[in-house]
Coordinates of C-alpha atoms in Angstrom, one line a residue:
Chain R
X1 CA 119.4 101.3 139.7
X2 CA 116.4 101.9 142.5
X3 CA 114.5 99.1 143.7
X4 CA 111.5 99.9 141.3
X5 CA 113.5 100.0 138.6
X6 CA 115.0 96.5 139.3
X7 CA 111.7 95.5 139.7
X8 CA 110.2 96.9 136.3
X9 CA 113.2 95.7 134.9
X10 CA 113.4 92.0 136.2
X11 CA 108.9 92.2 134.9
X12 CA 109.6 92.9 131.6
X13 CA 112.9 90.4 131.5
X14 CA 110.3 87.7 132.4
X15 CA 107.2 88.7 130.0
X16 CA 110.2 88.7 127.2
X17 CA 110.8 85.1 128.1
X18 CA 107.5 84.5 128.6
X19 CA 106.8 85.6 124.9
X20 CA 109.6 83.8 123.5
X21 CA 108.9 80.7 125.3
X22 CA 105.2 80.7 123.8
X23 CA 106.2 82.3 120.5
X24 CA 109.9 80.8 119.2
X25 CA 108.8 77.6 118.3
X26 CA 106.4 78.9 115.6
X27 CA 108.6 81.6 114.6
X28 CA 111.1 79.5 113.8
X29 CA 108.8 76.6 112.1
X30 CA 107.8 79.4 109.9
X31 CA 111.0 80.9 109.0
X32 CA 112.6 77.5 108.5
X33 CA 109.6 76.4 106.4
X34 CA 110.7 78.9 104.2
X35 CA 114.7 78.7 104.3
X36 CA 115.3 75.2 104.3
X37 CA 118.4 76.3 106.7
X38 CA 118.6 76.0 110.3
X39 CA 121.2 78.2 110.9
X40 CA 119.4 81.3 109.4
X41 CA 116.1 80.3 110.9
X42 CA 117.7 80.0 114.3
X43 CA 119.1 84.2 113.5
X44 CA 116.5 85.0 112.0
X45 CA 114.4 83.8 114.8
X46 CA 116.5 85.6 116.9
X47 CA 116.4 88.7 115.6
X48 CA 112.9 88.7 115.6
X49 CA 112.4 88.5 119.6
X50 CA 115.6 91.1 119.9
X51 CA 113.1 93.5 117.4
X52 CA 110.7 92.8 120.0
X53 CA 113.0 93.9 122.7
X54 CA 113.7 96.6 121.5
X55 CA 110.3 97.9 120.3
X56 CA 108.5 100.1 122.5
X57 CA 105.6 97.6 122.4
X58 CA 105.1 95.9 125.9
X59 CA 105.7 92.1 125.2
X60 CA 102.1 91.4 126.0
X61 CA 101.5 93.0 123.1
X62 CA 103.1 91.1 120.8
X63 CA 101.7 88.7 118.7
X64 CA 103.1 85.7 116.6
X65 CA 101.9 87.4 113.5
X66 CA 104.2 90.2 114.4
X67 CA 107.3 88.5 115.0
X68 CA 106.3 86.7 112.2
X69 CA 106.2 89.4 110.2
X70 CA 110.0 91.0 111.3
X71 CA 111.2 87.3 110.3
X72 CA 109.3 87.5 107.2
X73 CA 110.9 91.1 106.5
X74 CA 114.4 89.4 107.2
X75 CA 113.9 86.6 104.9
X76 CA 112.8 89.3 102.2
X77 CA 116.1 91.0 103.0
X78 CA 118.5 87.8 103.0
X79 CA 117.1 86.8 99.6
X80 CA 117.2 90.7 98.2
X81 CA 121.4 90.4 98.9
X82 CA 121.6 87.0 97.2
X83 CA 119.9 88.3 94.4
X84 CA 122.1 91.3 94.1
X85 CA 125.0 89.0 94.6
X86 CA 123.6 86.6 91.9
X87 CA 122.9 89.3 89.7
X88 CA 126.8 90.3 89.6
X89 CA 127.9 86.7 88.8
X90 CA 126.0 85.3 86.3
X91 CA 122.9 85.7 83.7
X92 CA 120.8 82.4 83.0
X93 CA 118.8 82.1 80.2
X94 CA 115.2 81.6 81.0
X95 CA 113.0 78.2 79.5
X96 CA 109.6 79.0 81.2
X97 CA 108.7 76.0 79.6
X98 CA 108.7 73.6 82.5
X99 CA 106.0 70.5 82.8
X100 CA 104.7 70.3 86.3
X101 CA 102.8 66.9 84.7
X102 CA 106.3 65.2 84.7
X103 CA 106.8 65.8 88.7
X104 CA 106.3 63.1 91.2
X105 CA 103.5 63.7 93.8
X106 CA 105.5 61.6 96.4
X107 CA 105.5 64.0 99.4
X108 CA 108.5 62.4 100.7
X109 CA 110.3 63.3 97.6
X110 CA 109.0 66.7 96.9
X111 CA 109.9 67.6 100.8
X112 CA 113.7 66.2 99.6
X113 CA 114.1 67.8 96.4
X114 CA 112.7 71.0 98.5
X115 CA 115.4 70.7 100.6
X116 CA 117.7 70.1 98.1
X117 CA 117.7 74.2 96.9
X118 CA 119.3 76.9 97.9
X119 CA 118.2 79.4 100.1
X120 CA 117.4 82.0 97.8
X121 CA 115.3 79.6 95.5
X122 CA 113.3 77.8 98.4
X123 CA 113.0 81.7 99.8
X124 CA 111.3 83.0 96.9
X125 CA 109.5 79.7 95.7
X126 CA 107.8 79.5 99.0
X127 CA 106.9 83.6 99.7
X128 CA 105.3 83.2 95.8
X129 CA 103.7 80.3 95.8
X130 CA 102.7 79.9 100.0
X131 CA 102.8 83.6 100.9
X132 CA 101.3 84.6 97.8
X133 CA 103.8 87.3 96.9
X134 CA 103.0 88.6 93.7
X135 CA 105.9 88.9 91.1
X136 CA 105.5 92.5 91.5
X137 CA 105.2 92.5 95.2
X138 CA 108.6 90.6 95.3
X139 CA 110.0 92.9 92.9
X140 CA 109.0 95.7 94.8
X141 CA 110.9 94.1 97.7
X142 CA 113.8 92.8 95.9
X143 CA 114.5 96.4 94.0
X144 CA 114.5 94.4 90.7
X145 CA 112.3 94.3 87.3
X146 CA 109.2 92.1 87.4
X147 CA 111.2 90.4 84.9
X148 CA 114.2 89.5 86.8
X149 CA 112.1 88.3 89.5
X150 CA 110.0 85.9 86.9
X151 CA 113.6 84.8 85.9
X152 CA 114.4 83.7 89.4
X153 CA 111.1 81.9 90.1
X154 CA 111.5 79.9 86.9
X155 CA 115.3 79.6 87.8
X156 CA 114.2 77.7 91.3
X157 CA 110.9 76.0 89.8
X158 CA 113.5 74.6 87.1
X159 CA 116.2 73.6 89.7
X160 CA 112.8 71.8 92.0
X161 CA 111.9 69.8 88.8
X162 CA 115.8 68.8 88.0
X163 CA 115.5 68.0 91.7
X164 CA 112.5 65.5 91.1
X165 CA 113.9 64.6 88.2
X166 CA 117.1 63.5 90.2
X167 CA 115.4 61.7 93.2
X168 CA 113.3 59.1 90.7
Chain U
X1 CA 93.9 62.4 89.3
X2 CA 94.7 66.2 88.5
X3 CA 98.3 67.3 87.7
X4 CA 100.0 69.0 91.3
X5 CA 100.0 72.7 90.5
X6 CA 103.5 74.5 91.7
X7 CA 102.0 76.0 94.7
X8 CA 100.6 72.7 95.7
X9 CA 104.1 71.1 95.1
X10 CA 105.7 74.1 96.9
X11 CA 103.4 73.8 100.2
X12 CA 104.6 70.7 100.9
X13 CA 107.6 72.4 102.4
X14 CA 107.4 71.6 105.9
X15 CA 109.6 73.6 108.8
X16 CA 111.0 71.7 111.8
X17 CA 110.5 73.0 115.4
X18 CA 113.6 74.3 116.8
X19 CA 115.8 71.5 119.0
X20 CA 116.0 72.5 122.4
X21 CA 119.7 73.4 122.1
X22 CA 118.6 76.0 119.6
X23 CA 116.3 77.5 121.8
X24 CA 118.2 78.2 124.1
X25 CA 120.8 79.7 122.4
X26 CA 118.7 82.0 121.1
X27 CA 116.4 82.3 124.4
X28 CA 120.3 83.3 126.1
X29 CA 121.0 85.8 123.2
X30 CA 117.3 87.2 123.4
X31 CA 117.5 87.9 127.4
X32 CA 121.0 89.6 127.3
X33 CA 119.8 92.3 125.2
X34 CA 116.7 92.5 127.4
X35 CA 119.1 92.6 130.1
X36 CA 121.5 95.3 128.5
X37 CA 120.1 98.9 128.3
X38 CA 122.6 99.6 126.2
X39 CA 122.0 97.1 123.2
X40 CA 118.4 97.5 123.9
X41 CA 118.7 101.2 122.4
X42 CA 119.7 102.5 119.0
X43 CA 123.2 100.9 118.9
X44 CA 123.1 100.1 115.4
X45 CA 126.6 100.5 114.0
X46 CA 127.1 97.7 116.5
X47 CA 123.7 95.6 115.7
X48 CA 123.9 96.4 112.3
X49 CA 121.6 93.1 111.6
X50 CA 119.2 93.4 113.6
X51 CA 115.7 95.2 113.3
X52 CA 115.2 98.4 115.5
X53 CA 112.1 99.4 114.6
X54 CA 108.7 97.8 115.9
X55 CA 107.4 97.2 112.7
X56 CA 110.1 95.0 111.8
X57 CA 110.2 96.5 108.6
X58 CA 112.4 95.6 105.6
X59 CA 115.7 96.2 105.9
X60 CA 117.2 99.4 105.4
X61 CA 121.1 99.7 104.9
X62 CA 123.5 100.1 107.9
X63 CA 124.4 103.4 106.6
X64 CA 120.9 104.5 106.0
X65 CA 119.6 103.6 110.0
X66 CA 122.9 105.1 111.0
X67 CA 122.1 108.1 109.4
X68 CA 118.6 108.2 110.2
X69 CA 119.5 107.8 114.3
X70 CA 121.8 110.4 114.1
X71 CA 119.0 112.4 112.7
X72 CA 116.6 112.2 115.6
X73 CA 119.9 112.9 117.8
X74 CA 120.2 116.4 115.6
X75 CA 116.1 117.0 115.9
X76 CA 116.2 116.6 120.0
X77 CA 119.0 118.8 120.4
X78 CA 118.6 122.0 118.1
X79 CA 115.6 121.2 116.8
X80 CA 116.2 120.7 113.4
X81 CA 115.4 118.0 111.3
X82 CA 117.4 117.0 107.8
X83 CA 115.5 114.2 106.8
X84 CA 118.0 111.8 105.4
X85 CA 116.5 108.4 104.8
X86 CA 119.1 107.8 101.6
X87 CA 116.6 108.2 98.9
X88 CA 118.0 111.2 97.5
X89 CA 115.7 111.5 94.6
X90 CA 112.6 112.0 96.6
X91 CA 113.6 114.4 99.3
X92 CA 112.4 116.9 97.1
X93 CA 108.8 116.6 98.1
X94 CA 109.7 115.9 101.7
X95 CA 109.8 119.9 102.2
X96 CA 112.6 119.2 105.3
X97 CA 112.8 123.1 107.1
X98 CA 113.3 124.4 110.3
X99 CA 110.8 123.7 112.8
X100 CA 110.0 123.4 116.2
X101 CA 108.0 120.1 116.2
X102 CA 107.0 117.8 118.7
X103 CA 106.2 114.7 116.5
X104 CA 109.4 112.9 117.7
X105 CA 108.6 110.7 121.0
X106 CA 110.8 108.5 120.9
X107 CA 114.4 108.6 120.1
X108 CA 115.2 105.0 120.1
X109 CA 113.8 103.8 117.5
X110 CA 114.8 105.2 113.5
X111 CA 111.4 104.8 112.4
X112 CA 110.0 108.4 113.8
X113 CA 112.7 110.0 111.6
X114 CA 110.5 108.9 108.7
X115 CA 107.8 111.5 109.8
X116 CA 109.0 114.8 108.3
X117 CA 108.2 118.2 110.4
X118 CA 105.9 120.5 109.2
X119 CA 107.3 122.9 106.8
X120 CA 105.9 126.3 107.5
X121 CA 108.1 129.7 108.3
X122 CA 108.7 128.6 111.8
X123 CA 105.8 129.9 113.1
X124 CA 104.8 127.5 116.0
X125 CA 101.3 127.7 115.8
X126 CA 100.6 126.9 112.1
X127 CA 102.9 124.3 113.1
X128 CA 100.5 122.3 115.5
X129 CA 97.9 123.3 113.9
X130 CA 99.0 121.6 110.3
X131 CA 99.0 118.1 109.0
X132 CA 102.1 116.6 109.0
X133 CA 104.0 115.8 105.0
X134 CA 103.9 112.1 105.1
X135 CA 107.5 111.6 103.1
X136 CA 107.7 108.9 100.6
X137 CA 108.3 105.7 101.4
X138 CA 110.3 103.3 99.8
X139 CA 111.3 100.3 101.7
X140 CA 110.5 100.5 105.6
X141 CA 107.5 100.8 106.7
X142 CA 106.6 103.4 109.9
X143 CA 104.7 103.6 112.5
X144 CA 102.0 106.6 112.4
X145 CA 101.3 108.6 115.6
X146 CA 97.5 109.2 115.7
X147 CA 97.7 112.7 113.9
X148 CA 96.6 114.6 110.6
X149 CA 98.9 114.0 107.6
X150 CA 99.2 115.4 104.0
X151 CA 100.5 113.4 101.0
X152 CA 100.5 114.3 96.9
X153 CA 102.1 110.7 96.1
X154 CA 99.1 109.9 94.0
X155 CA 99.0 113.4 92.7
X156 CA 96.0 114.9 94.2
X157 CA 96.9 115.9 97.6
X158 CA 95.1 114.1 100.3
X159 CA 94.9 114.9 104.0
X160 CA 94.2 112.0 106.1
X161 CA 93.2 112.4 110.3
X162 CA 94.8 109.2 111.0
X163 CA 94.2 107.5 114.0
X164 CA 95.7 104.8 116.3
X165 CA 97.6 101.7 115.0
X166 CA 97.9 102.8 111.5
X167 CA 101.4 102.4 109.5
X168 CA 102.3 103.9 106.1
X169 CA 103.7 101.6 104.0
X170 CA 104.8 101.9 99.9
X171 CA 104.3 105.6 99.5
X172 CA 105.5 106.1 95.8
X173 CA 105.1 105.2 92.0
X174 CA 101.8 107.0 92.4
X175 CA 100.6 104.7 95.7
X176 CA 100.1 104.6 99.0
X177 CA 99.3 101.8 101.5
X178 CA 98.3 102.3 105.1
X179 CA 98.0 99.2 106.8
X180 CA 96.9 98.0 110.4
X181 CA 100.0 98.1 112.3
X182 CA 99.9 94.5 112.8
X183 CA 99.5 93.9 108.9
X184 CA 101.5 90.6 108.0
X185 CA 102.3 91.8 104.3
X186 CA 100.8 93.3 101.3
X187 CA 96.8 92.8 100.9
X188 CA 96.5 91.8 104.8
X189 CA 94.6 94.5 106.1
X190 CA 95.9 97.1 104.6
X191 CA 94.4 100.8 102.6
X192 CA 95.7 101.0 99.0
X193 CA 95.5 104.3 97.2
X194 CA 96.4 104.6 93.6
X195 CA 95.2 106.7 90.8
X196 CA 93.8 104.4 88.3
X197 CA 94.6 104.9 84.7
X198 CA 93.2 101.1 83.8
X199 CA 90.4 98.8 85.6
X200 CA 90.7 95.5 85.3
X201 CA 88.3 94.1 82.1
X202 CA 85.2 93.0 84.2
X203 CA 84.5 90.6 81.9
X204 CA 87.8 88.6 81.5
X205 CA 89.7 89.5 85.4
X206 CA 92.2 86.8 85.6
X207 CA 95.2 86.7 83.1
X208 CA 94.0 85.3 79.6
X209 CA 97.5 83.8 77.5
X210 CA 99.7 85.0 80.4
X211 CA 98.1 88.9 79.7
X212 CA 96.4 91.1 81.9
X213 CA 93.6 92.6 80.1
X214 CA 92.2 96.1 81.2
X215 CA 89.6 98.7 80.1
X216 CA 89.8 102.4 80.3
X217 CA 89.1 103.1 84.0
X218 CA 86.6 106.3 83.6
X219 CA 83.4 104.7 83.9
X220 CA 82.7 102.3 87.8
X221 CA 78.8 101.8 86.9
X222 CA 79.9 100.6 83.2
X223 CA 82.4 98.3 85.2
X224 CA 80.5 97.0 88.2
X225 CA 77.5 95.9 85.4
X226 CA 80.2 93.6 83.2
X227 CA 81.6 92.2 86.6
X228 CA 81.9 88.3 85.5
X229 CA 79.9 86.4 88.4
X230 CA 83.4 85.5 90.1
X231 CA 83.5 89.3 91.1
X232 CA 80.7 89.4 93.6
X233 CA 79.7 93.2 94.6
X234 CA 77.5 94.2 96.7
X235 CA 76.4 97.3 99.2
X236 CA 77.0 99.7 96.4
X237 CA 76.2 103.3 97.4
X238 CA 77.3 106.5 96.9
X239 CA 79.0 108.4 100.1
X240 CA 80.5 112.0 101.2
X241 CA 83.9 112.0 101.7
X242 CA 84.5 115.7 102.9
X243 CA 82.4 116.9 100.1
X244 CA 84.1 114.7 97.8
X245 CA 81.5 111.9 96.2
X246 CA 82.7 108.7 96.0
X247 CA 81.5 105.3 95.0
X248 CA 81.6 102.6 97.7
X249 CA 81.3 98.9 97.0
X250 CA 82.2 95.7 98.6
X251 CA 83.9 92.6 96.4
X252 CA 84.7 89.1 97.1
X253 CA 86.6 87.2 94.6
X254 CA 84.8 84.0 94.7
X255 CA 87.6 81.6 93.4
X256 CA 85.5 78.7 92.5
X257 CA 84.6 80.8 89.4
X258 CA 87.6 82.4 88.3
X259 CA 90.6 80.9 88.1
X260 CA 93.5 82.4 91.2
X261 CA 96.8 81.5 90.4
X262 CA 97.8 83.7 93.1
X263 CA 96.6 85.7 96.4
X264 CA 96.6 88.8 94.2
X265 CA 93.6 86.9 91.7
X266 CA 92.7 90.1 90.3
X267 CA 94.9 93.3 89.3
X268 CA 91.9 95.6 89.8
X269 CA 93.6 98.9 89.3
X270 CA 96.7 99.9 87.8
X271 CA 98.4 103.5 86.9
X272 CA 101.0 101.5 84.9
X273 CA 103.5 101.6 87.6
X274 CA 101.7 99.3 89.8
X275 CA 98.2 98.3 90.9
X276 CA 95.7 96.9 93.8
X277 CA 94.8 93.8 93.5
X278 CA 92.0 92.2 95.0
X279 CA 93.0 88.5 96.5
X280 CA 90.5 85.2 96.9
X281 CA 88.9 84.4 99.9
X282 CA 89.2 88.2 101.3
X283 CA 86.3 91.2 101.4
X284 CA 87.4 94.5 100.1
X285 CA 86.1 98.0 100.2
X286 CA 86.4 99.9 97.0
X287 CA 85.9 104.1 97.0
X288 CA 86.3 105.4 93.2
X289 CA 86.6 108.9 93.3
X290 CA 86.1 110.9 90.4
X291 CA 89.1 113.5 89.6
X292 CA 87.3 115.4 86.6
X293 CA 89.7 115.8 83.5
X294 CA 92.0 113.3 85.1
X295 CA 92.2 109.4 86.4
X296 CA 90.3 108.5 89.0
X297 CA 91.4 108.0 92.6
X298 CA 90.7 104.2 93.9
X299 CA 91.1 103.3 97.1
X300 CA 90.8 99.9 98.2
X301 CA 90.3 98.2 101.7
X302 CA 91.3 94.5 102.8
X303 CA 90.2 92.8 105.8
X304 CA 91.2 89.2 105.8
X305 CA 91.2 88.5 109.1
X306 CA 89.2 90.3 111.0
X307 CA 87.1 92.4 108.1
X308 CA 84.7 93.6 109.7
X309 CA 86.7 95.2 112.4
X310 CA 88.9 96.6 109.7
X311 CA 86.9 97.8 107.7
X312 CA 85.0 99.9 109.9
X313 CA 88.2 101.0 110.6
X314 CA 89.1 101.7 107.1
X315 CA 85.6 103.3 106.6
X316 CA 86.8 106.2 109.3
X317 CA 89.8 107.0 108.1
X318 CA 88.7 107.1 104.3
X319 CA 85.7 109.2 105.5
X320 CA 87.7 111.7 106.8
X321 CA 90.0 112.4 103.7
X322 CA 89.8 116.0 102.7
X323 CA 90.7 115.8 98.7
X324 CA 92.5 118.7 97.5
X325 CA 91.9 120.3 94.1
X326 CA 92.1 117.2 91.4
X327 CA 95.8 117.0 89.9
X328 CA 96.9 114.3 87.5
X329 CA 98.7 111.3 88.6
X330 CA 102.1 111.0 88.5
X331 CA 104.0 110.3 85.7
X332 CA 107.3 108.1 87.4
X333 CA 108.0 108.0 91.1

């Protein structure tokens, strides 16, 4: 490797920490927001800035919203294989008829019986009802019928309110 | 005190910043690819997990990016491209042939393999002189080099003069969504097209006993006069779209009138595969184009962000559409 070359090299090594060092701790907030999980926040987090790497954007380029957006995409991907994996094990009946008026409004145990579900229920509870993923949106993402996506949802709202249920 | 609604209860989900032995993990793992050439490139039977492309897209399968590198390999080296992106039910109106195109600048990435060659009889002129196929799109979104594309997803073929920092997004089930390249998901700054077989009922938008109600979608002036107050239009006008004309309107959803349960308040359009919606909060651009015996052709605009900027944005590229003769919509993807 010539001189310049170790020199563009050892430039763009530095704005890539540069980026992450501004950017990670958002990136992950976000993705962990929405997991529940640190361990898949920290990859997915990870993965995000390697995307960046290995884009042909220069890292001054790159923005939180579009890391933000790879980890986003990844989280859409980890819940699309639970789903498919969920699909294959078991069929739940679906009661749509929950009562949101019998929930606590304690934050403290909302944020607990948040944490209490899985990552595929806080995943797709959180891109509906913060994102604002439509049902058909997520289905579009997921590869599955509106319906089986309005299954899930009501499958993790269900499992929140057991949750709040459980906590009192 | 009102009840908490789910999306209130959900939103108090809070993510913790990472502890500082987690960022440095990942800061080490980060800087050793930006270290190594050789896991910065298209070394994805290794790195099957992470995202090559720069639009972090969905994910693809392993074997579908493996394929799809290997691809560009094959289009550098002879010059021919088989366009293998693992949807083998749609490659049929990809029109993959033998050319001598120079779309493919970069090599690294599996996102360029998305953009089919132009199919002509190998003569090289025709072939820089002719809009590119855009092929349909199922799950990654790509990258668009400034250039001139055709597509017949919504069944009328359009050709588009696309410009910089455009992507092409869904691009079946009678749609197709070109968003800012920095979009951060559906309805951020993004152009839907879609054939409209149903409008929204201007009169009764959001869902009424869990139902979406909508009226037959042949008549905008008939639609923008019912609009409930919630829908606020303005800067109607009639435009030129290559010698197409359209109808042009901006909408707000104002939200303290209707009732969002969602970003996507309104379904505005559907073809009964799928719709535009039109979100609270954001301004939208709406062309309806007329398609004579058939559906009409709806295009809508969202700038959430920066809408201005988009829109003007938005504006040039939708200007710029040369309409081919009107088909019907398609039936299924």
């Amino acid at each position: 490797m010539g001189a310049r070359q170790t020199a563009d090299h050892g430039r763009q090594e530095s704005a890539i920490a540069d980026l992450f060092d501004r950017e990670a701790p958002e990136v992950f907030r976000y993705v962990h927001r929405r997991c529940g999980d640190r361990a898949l926040a920290e990859d997915i987090t990870q993965e995000a800035f390697v995307a960046a790497v290995r884009s042909d954007l220069a890292p001054g380029d790159i923005t939180a919203g579009w890391l933000i957006r790879v980890a986003s995409n990844r989280l859409i991907d980890v819940l699309r294989r639970q789903t498919n994996y969920e699909r294959k094990i078991r069929l739940v009946p679906v009661d749509d008829d929950l009562d949101i008026a019998e929930m606590t409004t304690n934050s403290i145990r909302v944020r607990e019986a948040l944490d209490a579900l899985t990552v595929t229920h806080r995943i797709v509870l959180t891109m509906h009802y913060v994102d604002g993923l439509t049902v058909a949106a997520l289905a579009d993402h997921l590869d599955r019928s509106p319906r089986a996506v309005e299954s899930l949802i009501t499958r993790a709202k269900r499992r929140l309110r057991d949750e709040l249920g459980g906590a009192s | 005190m009102n009840e908490p609604t789910f999306t209130e209860l959900v939103r108090q989900a809070e993510g913790d910043a990472p502890t500082t032995d987690e960022l440095a993990r990942m800061r080490r793992h980060v800087l050793t690819v930006a270290d190594r050439p050789d896991l910065r490139t298209a070394d994805i039977a290794e790195l099957p997990s992470i995202i090559p492309d720069p639009e972090g897209s969905l994910m693809t399968s392993r074997t579908t990016r493996l394929v799809a590198a290997l691809a560009a390999a094959v289009l550098l080296v002879v010059g021919i491209v088989a366009v293998t992106n693992g949807e083998d039910d749609e490659i049929d109106t990809i029109n993959p042939t033998t050319t001598t195109t120079t779309t493919t600048t970069t090599t690294t990435t599996t996102t360029t393999t998305s953009l089919a060659p132009e199919p002509t009889d190998a003569d090289e002129e025709a072939v820089s002189a002719g809009p590119l196929p855009l092929e349909p799109i199922t799950q990654v979104p790509i990258r668009l080099e400034a250039d001139q594309y055709v597509v017949d997803t919504v069944g009328t073929e359009l050709v588009l003069d696309v410009g910089e920092r455009w992507t092409a997004h869904r691009n079946t089930q009678g749609r197709l969504v070109l968003g800012d390249a920095f979009t951060q998901g559906p309805g951020d700054n993004d152009v839907v097209f879609i054939r409209a077989a149903r409008l929204i009922d201007p009169t009764q938008p959001t869902r009424v006993d869990e139902e979406w109600r909508y009226v037959d979608a042949g008549d905008i002036d008939t639609w923008i006069d019912a609009a409930v107050p919630g829908i606020v239009i303005d800067d109607i006008r009639t435009v030129d779209l290559n010698g197409t004309t359209a109808t042009t309107f901006d909408v707000v959803i104002d939200d303290t009138r209707l009732e969002c349960i969602s970003k996507g308040c309104i379904r505005f359009a559907t073809n009964d595969l799928t719709y535009a919606f039109l979100g609270n909060a954001d301004r939208y651009r709406v062309w309806y184009v007329e398609q004579g015996e058939f559906e009409p052709l709806v295009i809508v605009a969202s700038g959430d962000r920066s809408p201005d900027e988009f829109l003007a944005r938005a504006d040039e590229l939708v200007a710029n559409i040369e309409l081919g003769t009107p088909r019907p919509m398609p039936e299924s993807e």
